[in-house]
Short mmCIF file of C-alpha atoms in Angstrom, two decimals:
data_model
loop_
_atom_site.label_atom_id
_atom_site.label_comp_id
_atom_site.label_asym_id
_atom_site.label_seq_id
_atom_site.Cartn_x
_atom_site.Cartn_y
_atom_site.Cartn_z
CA UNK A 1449 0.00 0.00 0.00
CA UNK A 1450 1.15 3.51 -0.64
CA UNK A 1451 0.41 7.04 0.79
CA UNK A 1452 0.46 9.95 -1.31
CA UNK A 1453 0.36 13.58 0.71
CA UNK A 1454 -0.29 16.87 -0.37
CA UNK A 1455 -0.12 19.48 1.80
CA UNK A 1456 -0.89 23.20 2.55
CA UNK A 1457 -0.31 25.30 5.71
CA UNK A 1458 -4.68 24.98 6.23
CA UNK A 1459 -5.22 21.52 4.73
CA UNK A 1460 -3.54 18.28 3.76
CA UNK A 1461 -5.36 15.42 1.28
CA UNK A 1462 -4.75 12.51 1.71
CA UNK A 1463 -4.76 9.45 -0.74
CA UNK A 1464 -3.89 5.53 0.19
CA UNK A 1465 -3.80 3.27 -2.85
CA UNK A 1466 -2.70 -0.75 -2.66
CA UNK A 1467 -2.61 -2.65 -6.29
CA UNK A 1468 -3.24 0.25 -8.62
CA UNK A 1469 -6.76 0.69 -6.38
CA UNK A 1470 -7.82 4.01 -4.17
CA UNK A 1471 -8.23 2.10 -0.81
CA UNK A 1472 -9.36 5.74 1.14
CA UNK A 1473 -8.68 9.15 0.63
CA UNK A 1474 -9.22 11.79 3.41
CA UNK A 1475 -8.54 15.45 3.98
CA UNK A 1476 -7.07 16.70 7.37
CA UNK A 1477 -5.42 19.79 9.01
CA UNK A 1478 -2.38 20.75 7.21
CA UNK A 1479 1.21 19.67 8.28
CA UNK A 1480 3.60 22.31 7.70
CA UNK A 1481 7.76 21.64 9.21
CA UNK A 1482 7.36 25.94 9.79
CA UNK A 1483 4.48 26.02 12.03
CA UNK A 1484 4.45 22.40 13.57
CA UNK A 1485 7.04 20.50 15.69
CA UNK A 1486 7.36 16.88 16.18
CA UNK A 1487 5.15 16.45 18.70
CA UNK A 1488 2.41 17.95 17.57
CA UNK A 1489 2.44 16.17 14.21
CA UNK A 1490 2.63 12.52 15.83
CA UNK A 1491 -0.59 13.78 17.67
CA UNK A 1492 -2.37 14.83 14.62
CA UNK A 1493 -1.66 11.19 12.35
CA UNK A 1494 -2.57 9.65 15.73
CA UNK A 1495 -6.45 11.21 16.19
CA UNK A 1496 -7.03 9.96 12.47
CA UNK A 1497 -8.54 6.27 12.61
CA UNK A 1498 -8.31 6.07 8.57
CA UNK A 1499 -3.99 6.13 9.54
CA UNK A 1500 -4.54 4.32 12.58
CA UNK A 1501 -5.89 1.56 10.84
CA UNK A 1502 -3.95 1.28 7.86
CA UNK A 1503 -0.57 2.64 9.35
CA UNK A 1504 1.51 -1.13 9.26
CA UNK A 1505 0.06 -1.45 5.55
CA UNK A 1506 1.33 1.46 3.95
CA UNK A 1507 4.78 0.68 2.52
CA UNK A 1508 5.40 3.72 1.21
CA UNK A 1509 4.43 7.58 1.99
CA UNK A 1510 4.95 10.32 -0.31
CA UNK A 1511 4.43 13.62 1.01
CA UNK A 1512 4.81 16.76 0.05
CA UNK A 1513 4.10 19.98 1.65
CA UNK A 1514 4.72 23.92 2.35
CA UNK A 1515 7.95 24.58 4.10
CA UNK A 1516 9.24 20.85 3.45
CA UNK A 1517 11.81 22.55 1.09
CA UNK A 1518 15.62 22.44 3.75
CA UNK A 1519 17.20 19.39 4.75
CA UNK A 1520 16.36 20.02 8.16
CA UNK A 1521 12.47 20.29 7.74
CA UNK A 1522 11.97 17.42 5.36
CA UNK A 1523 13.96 15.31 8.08
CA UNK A 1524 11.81 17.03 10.39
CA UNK A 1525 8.59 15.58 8.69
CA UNK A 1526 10.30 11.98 7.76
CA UNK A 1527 10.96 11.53 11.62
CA UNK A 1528 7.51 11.40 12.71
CA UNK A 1529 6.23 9.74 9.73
CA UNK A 1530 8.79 6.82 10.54
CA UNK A 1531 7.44 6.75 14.09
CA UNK A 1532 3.60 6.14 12.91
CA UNK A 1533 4.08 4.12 9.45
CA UNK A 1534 6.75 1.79 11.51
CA UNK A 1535 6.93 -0.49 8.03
CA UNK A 1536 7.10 2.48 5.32
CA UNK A 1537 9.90 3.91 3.01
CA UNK A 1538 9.47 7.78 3.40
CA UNK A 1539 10.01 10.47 0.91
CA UNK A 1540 9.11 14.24 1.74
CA UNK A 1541 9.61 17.11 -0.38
CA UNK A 1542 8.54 20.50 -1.47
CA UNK A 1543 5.24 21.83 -2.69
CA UNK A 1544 6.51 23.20 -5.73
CA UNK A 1545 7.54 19.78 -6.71
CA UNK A 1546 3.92 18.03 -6.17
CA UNK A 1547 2.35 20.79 -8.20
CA UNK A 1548 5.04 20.23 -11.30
CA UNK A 1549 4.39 16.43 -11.12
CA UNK A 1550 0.61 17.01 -11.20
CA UNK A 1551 0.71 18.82 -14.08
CA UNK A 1552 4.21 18.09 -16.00
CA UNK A 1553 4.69 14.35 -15.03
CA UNK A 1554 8.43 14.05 -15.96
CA UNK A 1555 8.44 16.85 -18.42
CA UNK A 1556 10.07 20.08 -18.06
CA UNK A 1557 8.54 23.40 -17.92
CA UNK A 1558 7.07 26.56 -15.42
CA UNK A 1559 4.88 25.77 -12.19
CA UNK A 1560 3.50 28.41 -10.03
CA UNK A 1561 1.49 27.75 -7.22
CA UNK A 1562 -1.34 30.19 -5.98
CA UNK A 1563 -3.38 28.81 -2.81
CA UNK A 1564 -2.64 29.69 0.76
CA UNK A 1565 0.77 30.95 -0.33
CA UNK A 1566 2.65 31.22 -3.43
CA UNK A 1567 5.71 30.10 -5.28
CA UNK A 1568 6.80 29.22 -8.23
CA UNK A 1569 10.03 26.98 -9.96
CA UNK A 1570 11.43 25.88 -12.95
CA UNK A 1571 10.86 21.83 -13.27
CA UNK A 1572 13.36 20.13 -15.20
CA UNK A 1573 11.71 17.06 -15.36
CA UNK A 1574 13.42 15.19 -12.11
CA UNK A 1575 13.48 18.10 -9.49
CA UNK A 1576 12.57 21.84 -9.27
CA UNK A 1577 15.76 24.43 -9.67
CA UNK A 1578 16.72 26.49 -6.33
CA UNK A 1579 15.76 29.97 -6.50
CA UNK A 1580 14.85 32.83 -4.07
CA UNK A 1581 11.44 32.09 -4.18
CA UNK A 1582 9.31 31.20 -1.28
CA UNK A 1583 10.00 33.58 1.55
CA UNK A 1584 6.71 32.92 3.00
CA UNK A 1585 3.53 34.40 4.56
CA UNK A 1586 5.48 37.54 5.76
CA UNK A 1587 8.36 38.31 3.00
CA UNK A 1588 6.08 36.64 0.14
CA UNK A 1589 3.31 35.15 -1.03
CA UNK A 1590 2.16 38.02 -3.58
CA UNK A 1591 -1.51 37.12 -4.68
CA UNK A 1592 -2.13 33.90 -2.74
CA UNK A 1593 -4.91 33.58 0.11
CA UNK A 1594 -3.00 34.59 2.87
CA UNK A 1595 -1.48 37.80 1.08
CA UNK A 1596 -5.41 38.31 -0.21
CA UNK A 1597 -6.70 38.14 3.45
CA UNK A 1598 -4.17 40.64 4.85
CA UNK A 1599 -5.03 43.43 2.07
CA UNK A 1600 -8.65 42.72 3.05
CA UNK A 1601 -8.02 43.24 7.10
CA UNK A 1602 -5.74 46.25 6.38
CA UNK A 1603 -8.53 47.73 4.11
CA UNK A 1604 -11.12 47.23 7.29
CA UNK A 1605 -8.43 48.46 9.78
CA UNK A 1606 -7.30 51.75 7.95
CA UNK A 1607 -11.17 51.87 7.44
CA UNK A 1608 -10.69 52.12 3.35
CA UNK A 1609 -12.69 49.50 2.81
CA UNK A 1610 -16.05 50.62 1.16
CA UNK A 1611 -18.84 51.08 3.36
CA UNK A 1612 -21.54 48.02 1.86
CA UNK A 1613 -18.51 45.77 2.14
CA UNK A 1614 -17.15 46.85 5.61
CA UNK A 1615 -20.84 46.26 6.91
CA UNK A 1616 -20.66 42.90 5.21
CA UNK A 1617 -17.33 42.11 6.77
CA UNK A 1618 -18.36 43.16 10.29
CA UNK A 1619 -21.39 41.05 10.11
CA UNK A 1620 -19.30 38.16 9.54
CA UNK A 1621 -16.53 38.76 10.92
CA UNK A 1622 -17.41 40.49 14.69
CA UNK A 1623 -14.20 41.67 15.50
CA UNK A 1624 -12.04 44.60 16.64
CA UNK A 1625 -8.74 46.41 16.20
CA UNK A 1626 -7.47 44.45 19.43
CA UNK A 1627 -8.55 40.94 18.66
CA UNK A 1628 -7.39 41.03 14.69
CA UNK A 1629 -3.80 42.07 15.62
CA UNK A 1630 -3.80 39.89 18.35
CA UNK A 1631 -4.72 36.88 16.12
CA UNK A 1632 -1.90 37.98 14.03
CA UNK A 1633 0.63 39.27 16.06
CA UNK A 1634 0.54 37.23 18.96
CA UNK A 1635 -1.36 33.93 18.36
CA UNK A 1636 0.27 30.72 16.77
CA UNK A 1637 -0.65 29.71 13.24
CA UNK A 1638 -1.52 33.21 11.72
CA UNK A 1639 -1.19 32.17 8.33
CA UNK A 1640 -4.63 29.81 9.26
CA UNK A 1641 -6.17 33.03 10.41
CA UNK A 1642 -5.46 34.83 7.33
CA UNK A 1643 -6.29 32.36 5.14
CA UNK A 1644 -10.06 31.85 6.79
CA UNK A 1645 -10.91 34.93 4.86
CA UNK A 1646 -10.97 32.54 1.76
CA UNK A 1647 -14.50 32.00 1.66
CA UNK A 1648 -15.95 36.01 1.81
CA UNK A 1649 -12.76 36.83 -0.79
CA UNK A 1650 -14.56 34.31 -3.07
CA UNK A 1651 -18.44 35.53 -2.73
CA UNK A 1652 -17.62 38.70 -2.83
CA UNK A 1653 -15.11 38.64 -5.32
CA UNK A 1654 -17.52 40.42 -8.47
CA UNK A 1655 -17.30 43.71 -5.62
CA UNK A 1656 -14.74 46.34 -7.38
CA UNK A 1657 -12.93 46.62 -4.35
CA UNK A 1658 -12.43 42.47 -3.78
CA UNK A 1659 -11.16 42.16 -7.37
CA UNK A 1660 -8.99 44.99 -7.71
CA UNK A 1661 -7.22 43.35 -4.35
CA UNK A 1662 -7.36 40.24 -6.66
CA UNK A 1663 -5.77 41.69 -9.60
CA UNK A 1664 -3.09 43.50 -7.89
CA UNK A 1665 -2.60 40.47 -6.33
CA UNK A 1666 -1.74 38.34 -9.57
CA UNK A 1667 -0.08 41.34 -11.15
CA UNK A 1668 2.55 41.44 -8.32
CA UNK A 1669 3.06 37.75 -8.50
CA UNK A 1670 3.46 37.76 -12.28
CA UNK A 1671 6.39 40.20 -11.98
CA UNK A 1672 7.45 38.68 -9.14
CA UNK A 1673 7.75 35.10 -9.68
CA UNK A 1674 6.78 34.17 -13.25
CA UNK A 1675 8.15 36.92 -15.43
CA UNK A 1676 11.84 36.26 -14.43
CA UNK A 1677 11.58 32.55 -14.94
CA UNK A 1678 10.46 33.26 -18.45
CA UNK A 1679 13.38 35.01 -19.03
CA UNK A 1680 15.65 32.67 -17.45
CA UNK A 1681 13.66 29.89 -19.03
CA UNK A 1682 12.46 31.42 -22.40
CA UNK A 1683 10.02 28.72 -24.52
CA UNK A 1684 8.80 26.92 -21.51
CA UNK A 1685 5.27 25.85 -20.79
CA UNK A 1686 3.52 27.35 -17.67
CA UNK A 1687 0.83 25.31 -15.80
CA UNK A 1688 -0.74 26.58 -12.20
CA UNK A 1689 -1.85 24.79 -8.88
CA UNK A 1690 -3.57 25.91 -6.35
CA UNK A 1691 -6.82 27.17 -4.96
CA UNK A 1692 -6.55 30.83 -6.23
CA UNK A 1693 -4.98 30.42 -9.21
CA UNK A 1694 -7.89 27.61 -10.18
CA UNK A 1695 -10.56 29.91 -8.46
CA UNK A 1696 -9.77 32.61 -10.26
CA UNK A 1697 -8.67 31.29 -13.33
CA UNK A 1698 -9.60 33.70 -15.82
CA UNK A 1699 -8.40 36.73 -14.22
CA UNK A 1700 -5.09 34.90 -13.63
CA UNK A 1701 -4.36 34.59 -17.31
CA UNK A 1702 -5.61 37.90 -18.38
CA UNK A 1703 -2.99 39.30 -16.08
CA UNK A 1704 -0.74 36.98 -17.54
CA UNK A 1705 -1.46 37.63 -21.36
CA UNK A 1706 -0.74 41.50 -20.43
CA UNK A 1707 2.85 40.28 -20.11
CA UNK A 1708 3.00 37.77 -23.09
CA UNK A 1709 2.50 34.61 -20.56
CA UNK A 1710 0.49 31.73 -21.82
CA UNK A 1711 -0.99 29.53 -19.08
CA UNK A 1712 -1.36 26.34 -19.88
CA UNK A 1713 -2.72 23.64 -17.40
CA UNK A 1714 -4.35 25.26 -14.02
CA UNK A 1715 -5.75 23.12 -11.59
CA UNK A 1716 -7.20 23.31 -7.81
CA UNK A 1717 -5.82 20.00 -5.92
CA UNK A 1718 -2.62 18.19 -6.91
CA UNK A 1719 -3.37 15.26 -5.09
CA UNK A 1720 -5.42 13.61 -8.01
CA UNK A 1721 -2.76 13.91 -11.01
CA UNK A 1722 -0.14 13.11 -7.80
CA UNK A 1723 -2.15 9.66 -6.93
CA UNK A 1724 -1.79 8.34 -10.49
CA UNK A 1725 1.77 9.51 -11.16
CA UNK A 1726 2.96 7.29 -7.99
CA UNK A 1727 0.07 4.54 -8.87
CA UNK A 1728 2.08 3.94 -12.06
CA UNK A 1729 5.69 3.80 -10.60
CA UNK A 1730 4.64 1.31 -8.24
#
């Protein structure tokens, strides 16, 4: 039996496969080597009976998650995965990598990543080149959920926000100057915080104000992240993961086309394409 992981700093998916067959597949809270230490993560597998009960199967885990991109934090994860699945071979690795196999397989070519954070890499068919991407929720993340969901607080907190919106938001969202920078300032897992915002971004995101936050959003990431990998990389194909980038797909390449990007393949969850890729190598 094999385990193939997928994870995000809000969720992980989960999919357990034995003889080319889906045996379960499950979604959790996300397991990120950043926010999470050891013994935190051995609690989480252990409260989930689909793990408890096929942990001695499973022969072989693949995950792959935010922050599981150093040495250390990929060791980190591997640790406490060897604890639980006492009989699997364990391979951790990056996000960016996931998303290129979901989309490339083992060809070569441009993957950006827009969900709770962003990234981006060039895939040359085996692994994803370093670069000096990924700086995370406070240095980064240009135009992912997190980065979305602090333009939309700072918008309510420097009161810019437009009136029918701001009433909206309050009515949802009861809170004050004190308890929003204390969620972020002071509580653990802020990045969950400003990613809960996901939800109102998305049904209110026809409102000028939402998509011009959108837009920005994308237009910063393009020049960001994409634009000089095109350079460095001219002629390459660019395909998209993530919740953001599949939500708002449209806008995404419109933003794109404005700088002579062509987006190829953009989808929501990795995990799916992931499953199959691993189904045929074992």
């Amino acid at each position: 039996m094999i385990a193939v992981v997928f994870s995000g700093s809000r969720f992980s998916d989960w999919r357990l496969a034995d003889r080319r067959k889906i045996v379960t597949g499950f979604r959790m809270m996300g397991i990120n080597p950043y926010l999470h230490d050891e013994r935190f993560i051995l609690q989480l597998l252990n409260k989930n009976n689909n793990l408890i009960n096929y942990a001695e199967q499973i022969k072989r885990i693949y995950f792959f998650g935010a922050g599981s991109s150093s040495a250390e934090r990929k060791e980190k994860i591997a640790l406490v995965f060897r604890q639980f699945f006492v009989n699997a071979k364990v391979t951790v690795d990056h996000d960016v990598k996931a998303s290129a196999l979901s989309t490339f397989g083992d060809g070569k070519g441009l993957i950006g990543i827009l969900g709770s954070g962003s990234n981006a890499a060039y895939f040359n068919g085996k692994k994803t080149v370093d670069n000096n991407f990924g700086l995370g929720y406070i240095l980064a993340d240009e135009g992912s959920a997190n980065w979305i969901g602090r333009m939309l607080l700072k918008s309510f907190l420097t009161e810019i926000m437009p009136d029918d919106l701001r009433e909206k938001f309050s009515d949802r969202y009861p809170m004050d100057r004190k308890m929003i920078l204390d969620k972020v300032y002071n509580q653990a897992n802020p990045t969950l915080f400003l990613t809960s915002f996901a939800d109102f971004v998305m049904e209110n995101h026809k409102h000028r104000f939402v998509k011009k936050i959108i837009l920005h959003g994308f237009k910063l990431y393009i020049e960001t992240y994409i634009l000089p990998l095109t350079k460095q990389y001219p002629g390459m194909t660019v395909n998209f993961t993530g919740s953001v980038a599949a939500g708002y797909e449209e806008w995404l390449r419109e933003v794109a086309s404005r700088y002579g990007i062509t987006i190829s393949t953009v989808i929501k969850e990795p995990i799916h394409n992931l499953l199959k890729y691993y189904i045929n190598k074992n």
